[in-house]
mmCIF file with all atom_site columns, C-alpha atoms in Angstrom:
data_model
loop_
_atom_site.group_PDB
_atom_site.id
_atom_site.type_symbol
_atom_site.label_atom_id
_atom_site.label_alt_id
_atom_site.label_comp_id
_atom_site.label_asym_id
_atom_site.label_entity_id
_atom_site.label_seq_id
_atom_site.pdbx_PDB_ins_code
_atom_site.Cartn_x
_atom_site.Cartn_y
_atom_site.Cartn_z
_atom_site.occupancy
_atom_site.B_iso_or_equiv
_atom_site.pdbx_formal_charge
_atom_site.auth_seq_id
_atom_site.auth_comp_id
_atom_site.auth_asym_id
_atom_site.auth_atom_id
_atom_site.pdbx_PDB_model_num
ATOM 1   C CA . MET A 1 1   ? -84.463 52.550 85.852 1.00 47.00 ? 1   MET A CA 1
ATOM 2   C CA . THR A 1 2   ? -84.214 48.788 86.441 1.00 51.00 ? 2   THR A CA 1
ATOM 3   C CA . ARG A 1 3   ? -81.423 46.559 85.230 1.00 53.00 ? 3   ARG A CA 1
ATOM 4   C CA . ASP A 1 4   ? -81.971 43.062 83.987 1.00 52.00 ? 4   ASP A CA 1
ATOM 5   C CA . MET A 1 5   ? -79.663 41.139 86.290 1.00 50.00 ? 5   MET A CA 1
ATOM 6   C CA . SER A 1 6   ? -80.078 37.892 84.388 1.00 52.00 ? 6   SER A CA 1
ATOM 7   C CA . LYS A 1 7   ? -78.224 39.304 81.358 1.00 62.00 ? 7   LYS A CA 1
ATOM 8   C CA . GLY A 1 8   ? -75.301 40.549 83.441 1.00 70.00 ? 8   GLY A CA 1
ATOM 9   C CA . ALA A 1 9   ? -75.080 37.378 85.510 1.00 74.00 ? 9   ALA A CA 1
ATOM 10  C CA . GLY A 1 10  ? -75.400 35.166 82.426 1.00 79.00 ? 10  GLY A CA 1
ATOM 11  C CA . ALA A 1 11  ? -72.682 37.046 80.587 1.00 82.00 ? 11  ALA A CA 1
ATOM 12  C CA . ALA A 1 12  ? -70.407 36.834 83.620 1.00 86.00 ? 12  ALA A CA 1
ATOM 13  C CA . ALA A 1 13  ? -71.006 33.092 83.883 1.00 88.00 ? 13  ALA A CA 1
ATOM 14  C CA . VAL A 1 14  ? -70.176 32.607 80.195 1.00 90.00 ? 14  VAL A CA 1
ATOM 15  C CA . ARG A 1 15  ? -66.974 34.608 80.639 1.00 92.00 ? 15  ARG A CA 1
ATOM 16  C CA . VAL A 1 16  ? -65.962 32.544 83.666 1.00 93.00 ? 16  VAL A CA 1
ATOM 17  C CA . LEU A 1 17  ? -66.678 29.275 81.822 1.00 94.00 ? 17  LEU A CA 1
ATOM 18  C CA . ALA A 1 18  ? -64.764 30.434 78.750 1.00 94.00 ? 18  ALA A CA 1
ATOM 19  C CA . GLY A 1 19  ? -61.823 31.465 80.921 1.00 94.00 ? 19  GLY A CA 1
ATOM 20  C CA . ALA A 1 20  ? -61.843 28.117 82.725 1.00 95.00 ? 20  ALA A CA 1
ATOM 21  C CA . ALA A 1 21  ? -61.934 26.267 79.397 1.00 95.00 ? 21  ALA A CA 1
ATOM 22  C CA . GLY A 1 22  ? -59.009 28.362 78.161 1.00 93.00 ? 22  GLY A CA 1
ATOM 23  C CA . VAL A 1 23  ? -56.960 27.623 81.270 1.00 95.00 ? 23  VAL A CA 1
ATOM 24  C CA . ALA A 1 24  ? -57.758 23.910 80.930 1.00 94.00 ? 24  ALA A CA 1
ATOM 25  C CA . LEU A 1 25  ? -56.652 23.930 77.283 1.00 93.00 ? 25  LEU A CA 1
ATOM 26  C CA . MET A 1 26  ? -53.444 25.753 78.191 1.00 92.00 ? 26  MET A CA 1
ATOM 27  C CA . GLY A 1 27  ? -52.782 23.118 80.860 1.00 90.00 ? 27  GLY A CA 1
ATOM 28  C CA . THR A 1 28  ? -53.327 20.394 78.272 1.00 89.00 ? 28  THR A CA 1
ATOM 29  C CA . GLY A 1 29  ? -50.896 22.117 75.924 1.00 84.00 ? 29  GLY A CA 1
ATOM 30  C CA . VAL A 1 30  ? -48.251 22.412 78.640 1.00 84.00 ? 30  VAL A CA 1
ATOM 31  C CA . SER A 1 31  ? -48.646 18.739 79.573 1.00 84.00 ? 31  SER A CA 1
ATOM 32  C CA . LEU A 1 32  ? -48.288 17.717 75.918 1.00 80.00 ? 32  LEU A CA 1
ATOM 33  C CA . LEU A 1 33  ? -45.253 19.953 75.578 1.00 76.00 ? 33  LEU A CA 1
ATOM 34  C CA . LEU A 1 34  ? -43.612 18.232 78.538 1.00 78.00 ? 34  LEU A CA 1
ATOM 35  C CA . ASP A 1 35  ? -44.050 14.856 76.811 1.00 76.00 ? 35  ASP A CA 1
ATOM 36  C CA . VAL A 1 36  ? -42.253 16.065 73.664 1.00 73.00 ? 36  VAL A CA 1
ATOM 37  C CA . ARG A 1 37  ? -38.542 16.624 73.269 1.00 78.00 ? 37  ARG A CA 1
ATOM 38  C CA . LEU A 1 38  ? -38.234 20.264 74.159 1.00 75.00 ? 38  LEU A CA 1
ATOM 39  C CA . THR A 1 39  ? -35.107 20.727 72.050 1.00 81.00 ? 39  THR A CA 1
ATOM 40  C CA . GLY A 1 40  ? -37.014 19.758 68.889 1.00 79.00 ? 40  GLY A CA 1
ATOM 41  C CA . VAL A 1 41  ? -39.791 22.241 69.623 1.00 77.00 ? 41  VAL A CA 1
ATOM 42  C CA . LEU A 1 42  ? -37.302 25.015 70.392 1.00 83.00 ? 42  LEU A CA 1
ATOM 43  C CA . ALA A 1 43  ? -35.359 24.249 67.208 1.00 87.00 ? 43  ALA A CA 1
ATOM 44  C CA . TRP A 1 44  ? -38.568 24.408 65.146 1.00 81.00 ? 44  TRP A CA 1
ATOM 45  C CA . LEU A 1 45  ? -39.598 27.710 66.763 1.00 84.00 ? 45  LEU A CA 1
ATOM 46  C CA . GLY A 1 46  ? -36.110 29.155 66.226 1.00 90.00 ? 46  GLY A CA 1
ATOM 47  C CA . ALA A 1 47  ? -36.117 28.088 62.581 1.00 86.00 ? 47  ALA A CA 1
ATOM 48  C CA . ALA A 1 48  ? -39.556 29.637 62.074 1.00 81.00 ? 48  ALA A CA 1
ATOM 49  C CA . LEU A 1 49  ? -38.307 32.880 63.603 1.00 88.00 ? 49  LEU A CA 1
ATOM 50  C CA . LEU A 1 50  ? -35.225 32.875 61.363 1.00 89.00 ? 50  LEU A CA 1
ATOM 51  C CA . VAL A 1 51  ? -37.240 32.141 58.219 1.00 81.00 ? 51  VAL A CA 1
ATOM 52  C CA . HIS A 1 52  ? -39.551 35.013 59.031 1.00 82.00 ? 52  HIS A CA 1
ATOM 53  C CA . ASP A 1 53  ? -36.914 37.548 60.056 1.00 88.00 ? 53  ASP A CA 1
ATOM 54  C CA . VAL A 1 54  ? -34.255 36.652 57.483 1.00 90.00 ? 54  VAL A CA 1
ATOM 55  C CA . LEU A 1 55  ? -36.347 35.710 54.457 1.00 83.00 ? 55  LEU A CA 1
ATOM 56  C CA . ILE A 1 56  ? -40.028 36.637 54.500 1.00 77.00 ? 56  ILE A CA 1
ATOM 57  C CA . ALA A 1 57  ? -40.020 40.057 56.204 1.00 81.00 ? 57  ALA A CA 1
ATOM 58  C CA . PRO A 1 58  ? -37.138 41.515 54.140 1.00 87.00 ? 58  PRO A CA 1
ATOM 59  C CA . LEU A 1 59  ? -38.713 40.292 50.892 1.00 82.00 ? 59  LEU A CA 1
ATOM 60  C CA . VAL A 1 60  ? -42.054 41.867 51.759 1.00 76.00 ? 60  VAL A CA 1
ATOM 61  C CA . LEU A 1 61  ? -40.364 45.108 52.782 1.00 81.00 ? 61  LEU A CA 1
ATOM 62  C CA . LEU A 1 62  ? -38.282 45.206 49.593 1.00 85.00 ? 62  LEU A CA 1
ATOM 63  C CA . ALA A 1 63  ? -41.367 44.557 47.480 1.00 79.00 ? 63  ALA A CA 1
ATOM 64  C CA . GLY A 1 64  ? -43.200 47.348 49.322 1.00 74.00 ? 64  GLY A CA 1
ATOM 65  C CA . LEU A 1 65  ? -40.264 49.673 48.720 1.00 79.00 ? 65  LEU A CA 1
ATOM 66  C CA . ALA A 1 66  ? -40.216 48.748 45.027 1.00 80.00 ? 66  ALA A CA 1
ATOM 67  C CA . LEU A 1 67  ? -43.962 49.375 44.790 1.00 74.00 ? 67  LEU A CA 1
ATOM 68  C CA . THR A 1 68  ? -43.500 52.745 46.452 1.00 73.00 ? 68  THR A CA 1
ATOM 69  C CA . ARG A 1 69  ? -40.788 53.677 43.955 1.00 74.00 ? 69  ARG A CA 1
ATOM 70  C CA . VAL A 1 70  ? -42.948 52.531 41.043 1.00 69.00 ? 70  VAL A CA 1
ATOM 71  C CA . GLY A 1 71  ? -45.923 54.298 42.652 1.00 61.00 ? 71  GLY A CA 1
ATOM 72  C CA . ALA A 1 72  ? -44.071 57.588 42.501 1.00 54.00 ? 72  ALA A CA 1
ATOM 73  C CA . ARG A 1 73  ? -44.033 57.213 38.698 1.00 54.00 ? 73  ARG A CA 1
ATOM 74  C CA . GLY A 1 74  ? -47.661 56.283 38.206 1.00 49.00 ? 74  GLY A CA 1
ATOM 75  C CA . ALA A 1 75  ? -48.613 52.900 39.697 1.00 54.00 ? 75  ALA A CA 1
ATOM 76  C CA . ARG A 1 76  ? -51.158 54.504 41.965 1.00 57.00 ? 76  ARG A CA 1
ATOM 77  C CA . GLY A 1 77  ? -54.860 53.886 42.102 1.00 56.00 ? 77  GLY A CA 1
ATOM 78  C CA . GLY A 1 78  ? -55.096 51.227 44.765 1.00 69.00 ? 78  GLY A CA 1
ATOM 79  C CA . VAL A 1 79  ? -52.324 48.858 43.655 1.00 78.00 ? 79  VAL A CA 1
ATOM 80  C CA . ARG A 1 80  ? -49.827 49.104 46.489 1.00 76.00 ? 80  ARG A CA 1
ATOM 81  C CA . GLY A 1 81  ? -52.118 48.121 49.360 1.00 79.00 ? 81  GLY A CA 1
ATOM 82  C CA . PRO A 1 82  ? -53.552 44.961 47.792 1.00 85.00 ? 82  PRO A CA 1
ATOM 83  C CA . VAL A 1 83  ? -50.133 43.831 46.550 1.00 82.00 ? 83  VAL A CA 1
ATOM 84  C CA . ARG A 1 84  ? -48.567 44.348 49.968 1.00 80.00 ? 84  ARG A CA 1
ATOM 85  C CA . GLY A 1 85  ? -51.435 42.426 51.555 1.00 85.00 ? 85  GLY A CA 1
ATOM 86  C CA . ALA A 1 86  ? -51.046 39.615 49.042 1.00 89.00 ? 86  ALA A CA 1
ATOM 87  C CA . LEU A 1 87  ? -47.341 39.425 49.792 1.00 84.00 ? 87  LEU A CA 1
ATOM 88  C CA . LEU A 1 88  ? -48.040 39.167 53.510 1.00 82.00 ? 88  LEU A CA 1
ATOM 89  C CA . VAL A 1 89  ? -50.588 36.397 52.897 1.00 90.00 ? 89  VAL A CA 1
ATOM 90  C CA . ALA A 1 90  ? -48.133 34.578 50.614 1.00 89.00 ? 90  ALA A CA 1
ATOM 91  C CA . GLY A 1 91  ? -45.437 34.841 53.287 1.00 83.00 ? 91  GLY A CA 1
ATOM 92  C CA . ALA A 1 92  ? -47.752 33.449 55.953 1.00 85.00 ? 92  ALA A CA 1
ATOM 93  C CA . LEU A 1 93  ? -48.851 30.612 53.660 1.00 89.00 ? 93  LEU A CA 1
ATOM 94  C CA . THR A 1 94  ? -45.227 29.809 52.954 1.00 86.00 ? 94  THR A CA 1
ATOM 95  C CA . ALA A 1 95  ? -44.337 29.803 56.645 1.00 80.00 ? 95  ALA A CA 1
ATOM 96  C CA . VAL A 1 96  ? -47.170 27.372 57.357 1.00 83.00 ? 96  VAL A CA 1
ATOM 97  C CA . ALA A 1 97  ? -46.442 25.111 54.384 1.00 85.00 ? 97  ALA A CA 1
ATOM 98  C CA . LEU A 1 98  ? -42.653 25.087 54.706 1.00 80.00 ? 98  LEU A CA 1
ATOM 99  C CA . PRO A 1 99  ? -42.235 22.310 57.304 1.00 77.00 ? 99  PRO A CA 1
ATOM 100 C CA . PRO A 1 100 ? -44.202 19.701 55.298 1.00 79.00 ? 100 PRO A CA 1
ATOM 101 C CA . LEU A 1 101 ? -42.571 20.875 52.069 1.00 80.00 ? 101 LEU A CA 1
ATOM 102 C CA . LEU A 1 102 ? -39.051 20.498 53.449 1.00 80.00 ? 102 LEU A CA 1
ATOM 103 C CA . ARG A 1 103 ? -39.629 17.204 55.261 1.00 74.00 ? 103 ARG A CA 1
ATOM 104 C CA . PRO A 1 104 ? -37.243 14.678 53.674 1.00 66.00 ? 104 PRO A CA 1
ATOM 105 C CA . GLY A 1 105 ? -38.598 11.380 52.407 1.00 68.00 ? 105 GLY A CA 1
ATOM 106 C CA . ALA A 1 106 ? -41.945 9.734  52.962 1.00 67.00 ? 106 ALA A CA 1
ATOM 107 C CA . PRO A 1 107 ? -43.296 9.604  56.528 1.00 65.00 ? 107 PRO A CA 1
ATOM 108 C CA . ALA A 1 108 ? -43.452 6.272  58.318 1.00 66.00 ? 108 ALA A CA 1
ATOM 109 C CA . ASN A 1 109 ? -47.181 6.785  58.860 1.00 68.00 ? 109 ASN A CA 1
ATOM 110 C CA . SER A 1 110 ? -49.038 7.785  55.689 1.00 69.00 ? 110 SER A CA 1
ATOM 111 C CA . SER A 1 111 ? -51.723 9.605  57.698 1.00 70.00 ? 111 SER A CA 1
ATOM 112 C CA . VAL A 1 112 ? -49.189 12.070 59.142 1.00 67.00 ? 112 VAL A CA 1
ATOM 113 C CA . VAL A 1 113 ? -48.838 14.043 55.891 1.00 65.00 ? 113 VAL A CA 1
ATOM 114 C CA . PRO A 1 114 ? -51.803 12.787 53.852 1.00 72.00 ? 114 PRO A CA 1
ATOM 115 C CA . LEU A 1 115 ? -52.116 15.733 51.453 1.00 76.00 ? 115 LEU A CA 1
ATOM 116 C CA . ASP A 1 116 ? -50.094 17.003 48.534 1.00 80.00 ? 116 ASP A CA 1
ATOM 117 C CA . TYR A 1 117 ? -48.733 20.091 50.285 1.00 83.00 ? 117 TYR A CA 1
ATOM 118 C CA . LEU A 1 118 ? -46.774 21.420 47.317 1.00 86.00 ? 118 LEU A CA 1
ATOM 119 C CA . ARG A 1 119 ? -49.851 21.400 45.079 1.00 89.00 ? 119 ARG A CA 1
ATOM 120 C CA . ASN A 1 120 ? -52.089 22.889 47.786 1.00 90.00 ? 120 ASN A CA 1
ATOM 121 C CA . TRP A 1 121 ? -49.536 25.595 48.620 1.00 92.00 ? 121 TRP A CA 1
ATOM 122 C CA . LEU A 1 122 ? -49.258 26.552 44.954 1.00 94.00 ? 122 LEU A CA 1
ATOM 123 C CA . LEU A 1 123 ? -53.067 26.582 44.653 1.00 96.00 ? 123 LEU A CA 1
ATOM 124 C CA . ALA A 1 124 ? -53.368 28.837 47.700 1.00 95.00 ? 124 ALA A CA 1
ATOM 125 C CA . LEU A 1 125 ? -50.789 31.215 46.231 1.00 96.00 ? 125 LEU A CA 1
ATOM 126 C CA . ALA A 1 126 ? -52.627 31.201 42.895 1.00 97.00 ? 126 ALA A CA 1
ATOM 127 C CA . VAL A 1 127 ? -55.947 31.995 44.607 1.00 97.00 ? 127 VAL A CA 1
ATOM 128 C CA . THR A 1 128 ? -54.266 34.828 46.531 1.00 96.00 ? 128 THR A CA 1
ATOM 129 C CA . ALA A 1 129 ? -52.828 36.249 43.305 1.00 95.00 ? 129 ALA A CA 1
ATOM 130 C CA . ALA A 1 130 ? -56.182 35.902 41.509 1.00 96.00 ? 130 ALA A CA 1
ATOM 131 C CA . LEU A 1 131 ? -58.112 37.636 44.295 1.00 95.00 ? 131 LEU A CA 1
ATOM 132 C CA . THR A 1 132 ? -55.541 40.425 44.453 1.00 92.00 ? 132 THR A CA 1
ATOM 133 C CA . THR A 1 133 ? -55.731 40.911 40.694 1.00 91.00 ? 133 THR A CA 1
ATOM 134 C CA . ALA A 1 134 ? -59.539 40.916 40.817 1.00 90.00 ? 134 ALA A CA 1
ATOM 135 C CA . LEU A 1 135 ? -59.492 43.544 43.574 1.00 87.00 ? 135 LEU A CA 1
ATOM 136 C CA . ILE A 1 136 ? -57.114 45.775 41.613 1.00 85.00 ? 136 ILE A CA 1
ATOM 137 C CA . VAL A 1 137 ? -59.169 45.403 38.426 1.00 84.00 ? 137 VAL A CA 1
ATOM 138 C CA . ALA A 1 138 ? -62.410 46.113 40.310 1.00 82.00 ? 138 ALA A CA 1
ATOM 139 C CA . ARG A 1 139 ? -60.868 49.254 41.754 1.00 79.00 ? 139 ARG A CA 1
ATOM 140 C CA . ARG A 1 140 ? -59.727 50.372 38.307 1.00 78.00 ? 140 ARG A CA 1
ATOM 141 C CA . LEU A 1 141 ? -63.090 49.692 36.690 1.00 78.00 ? 141 LEU A CA 1
ATOM 142 C CA . ALA A 1 142 ? -65.184 51.240 39.442 1.00 73.00 ? 142 ALA A CA 1
ATOM 143 C CA . PRO A 1 143 ? -66.905 54.395 38.280 1.00 74.00 ? 143 PRO A CA 1
ATOM 144 C CA . ARG A 1 144 ? -65.187 57.565 39.360 1.00 72.00 ? 144 ARG A CA 1
ATOM 145 C CA . GLY A 1 145 ? -68.132 58.611 41.519 1.00 71.00 ? 145 GLY A CA 1
ATOM 146 C CA . VAL A 1 146 ? -68.023 55.350 43.458 1.00 73.00 ? 146 VAL A CA 1
ATOM 147 C CA . ARG A 1 147 ? -64.296 55.757 44.120 1.00 69.00 ? 147 ARG A CA 1
ATOM 148 C CA . ARG A 1 148 ? -64.880 59.326 45.264 1.00 76.00 ? 148 ARG A CA 1
ATOM 149 C CA . LEU A 1 149 ? -67.687 58.201 47.571 1.00 75.00 ? 149 LEU A CA 1
ATOM 150 C CA . VAL A 1 150 ? -65.486 55.491 49.070 1.00 76.00 ? 150 VAL A CA 1
ATOM 151 C CA . ARG A 1 151 ? -62.732 58.044 49.715 1.00 77.00 ? 151 ARG A CA 1
ATOM 152 C CA . ARG A 1 152 ? -65.216 60.364 51.387 1.00 78.00 ? 152 ARG A CA 1
ATOM 153 C CA . LEU A 1 153 ? -66.557 57.577 53.569 1.00 77.00 ? 153 LEU A CA 1
ATOM 154 C CA . ARG A 1 154 ? -63.042 56.667 54.664 1.00 76.00 ? 154 ARG A CA 1
ATOM 155 C CA . ARG A 1 155 ? -62.339 60.247 55.663 1.00 78.00 ? 155 ARG A CA 1
ATOM 156 C CA . CYS A 1 156 ? -65.748 60.712 57.253 1.00 74.00 ? 156 CYS A CA 1
ATOM 157 C CA . ARG A 1 157 ? -65.459 62.057 60.762 1.00 62.00 ? 157 ARG A CA 1
ATOM 158 C CA . PRO A 1 158 ? -68.047 63.736 62.912 1.00 60.00 ? 158 PRO A CA 1
ATOM 159 C CA . ARG A 1 159 ? -67.606 67.462 62.555 1.00 59.00 ? 159 ARG A CA 1
ATOM 160 C CA . VAL A 1 160 ? -68.501 70.060 65.139 1.00 56.00 ? 160 VAL A CA 1
ATOM 161 C CA . ARG A 1 161 ? -69.879 73.223 63.608 1.00 58.00 ? 161 ARG A CA 1
ATOM 162 C CA . GLY A 1 162 ? -70.519 76.399 65.476 1.00 57.00 ? 162 GLY A CA 1
ATOM 163 C CA . GLY A 1 163 ? -74.020 76.557 66.933 1.00 52.00 ? 163 GLY A CA 1
ATOM 164 C CA . ARG A 1 164 ? -75.202 73.239 65.535 1.00 53.00 ? 164 ARG A CA 1
ATOM 165 C CA . GLY A 1 165 ? -75.225 69.841 67.094 1.00 50.00 ? 165 GLY A CA 1
ATOM 166 C CA . PRO A 1 166 ? -74.874 68.942 70.735 1.00 52.00 ? 166 PRO A CA 1
ATOM 167 C CA . SER A 1 167 ? -72.507 71.053 72.749 1.00 51.00 ? 167 SER A CA 1
ATOM 168 C CA . ARG A 1 168 ? -69.527 69.563 74.497 1.00 52.00 ? 168 ARG A CA 1
ATOM 169 C CA . THR A 1 169 ? -71.016 70.389 77.890 1.00 53.00 ? 169 THR A CA 1
ATOM 170 C CA . GLY A 1 170 ? -73.995 68.112 77.374 1.00 51.00 ? 170 GLY A CA 1
ATOM 171 C CA . ALA A 1 171 ? -76.487 70.981 77.104 1.00 50.00 ? 171 ALA A CA 1
ATOM 172 C CA . PRO A 1 172 ? -79.268 70.583 74.555 1.00 52.00 ? 172 PRO A CA 1
ATOM 173 C CA . GLU A 1 173 ? -78.439 71.878 71.120 1.00 52.00 ? 173 GLU A CA 1
ATOM 174 C CA . SER A 1 174 ? -79.476 75.413 70.321 1.00 51.00 ? 174 SER A CA 1
ATOM 175 C CA . ARG A 1 175 ? -82.053 75.890 67.585 1.00 53.00 ? 175 ARG A CA 1
ATOM 176 C CA . ARG A 1 176 ? -83.706 78.901 66.195 1.00 52.00 ? 176 ARG A CA 1
ATOM 177 C CA . PRO A 1 177 ? -87.441 79.174 66.612 1.00 55.00 ? 177 PRO A CA 1
ATOM 178 C CA . SER A 1 178 ? -89.356 77.824 63.633 1.00 55.00 ? 178 SER A CA 1
ATOM 179 C CA . GLY A 1 179 ? -90.738 81.266 62.738 1.00 54.00 ? 179 GLY A CA 1
ATOM 180 C CA . ASP A 1 180 ? -87.320 82.938 62.770 1.00 52.00 ? 180 ASP A CA 1
ATOM 181 C CA . ARG A 1 181 ? -86.168 83.476 59.203 1.00 53.00 ? 181 ARG A CA 1
ATOM 182 C CA . ARG A 1 182 ? -82.958 85.234 58.449 1.00 50.00 ? 182 ARG A CA 1
#
């Protein structure tokens, strides 16, 4: 059996080039970080951590708990997962949009914050809510057979049955002769 060395060598070269580009970009990032006031960057990172840990994560967890409590009384059928996902997306969108939203006053340079961040953030949240609602409605309206098939596919695992299929030792599978009828 012969191996095509050009594929292996080419893939290795691409990996080395990608790694070198990544190291160069990290070096550029470190050099830019050294030019910036480090206290401002650390304050921004600390504030982002606090907003996430004090505000966003507890709200998502409380909403998930509320959905679980409601789910025990009948809000099943594929509602909890999409709503939890939508809440996580909304939290991430809020974390990204918060600095421009909270920036006081107009920037000195109009190209620094050229977009209407409040409107775009609200639009992104509306799209998230609409897609979540559409997913829930599609799950509710899907025919019962389709939902059952999807559940079966999710649980689908290769099963080992006695005497059929390849053995665990690597020996060929055992088959009855074609003329053998039982």
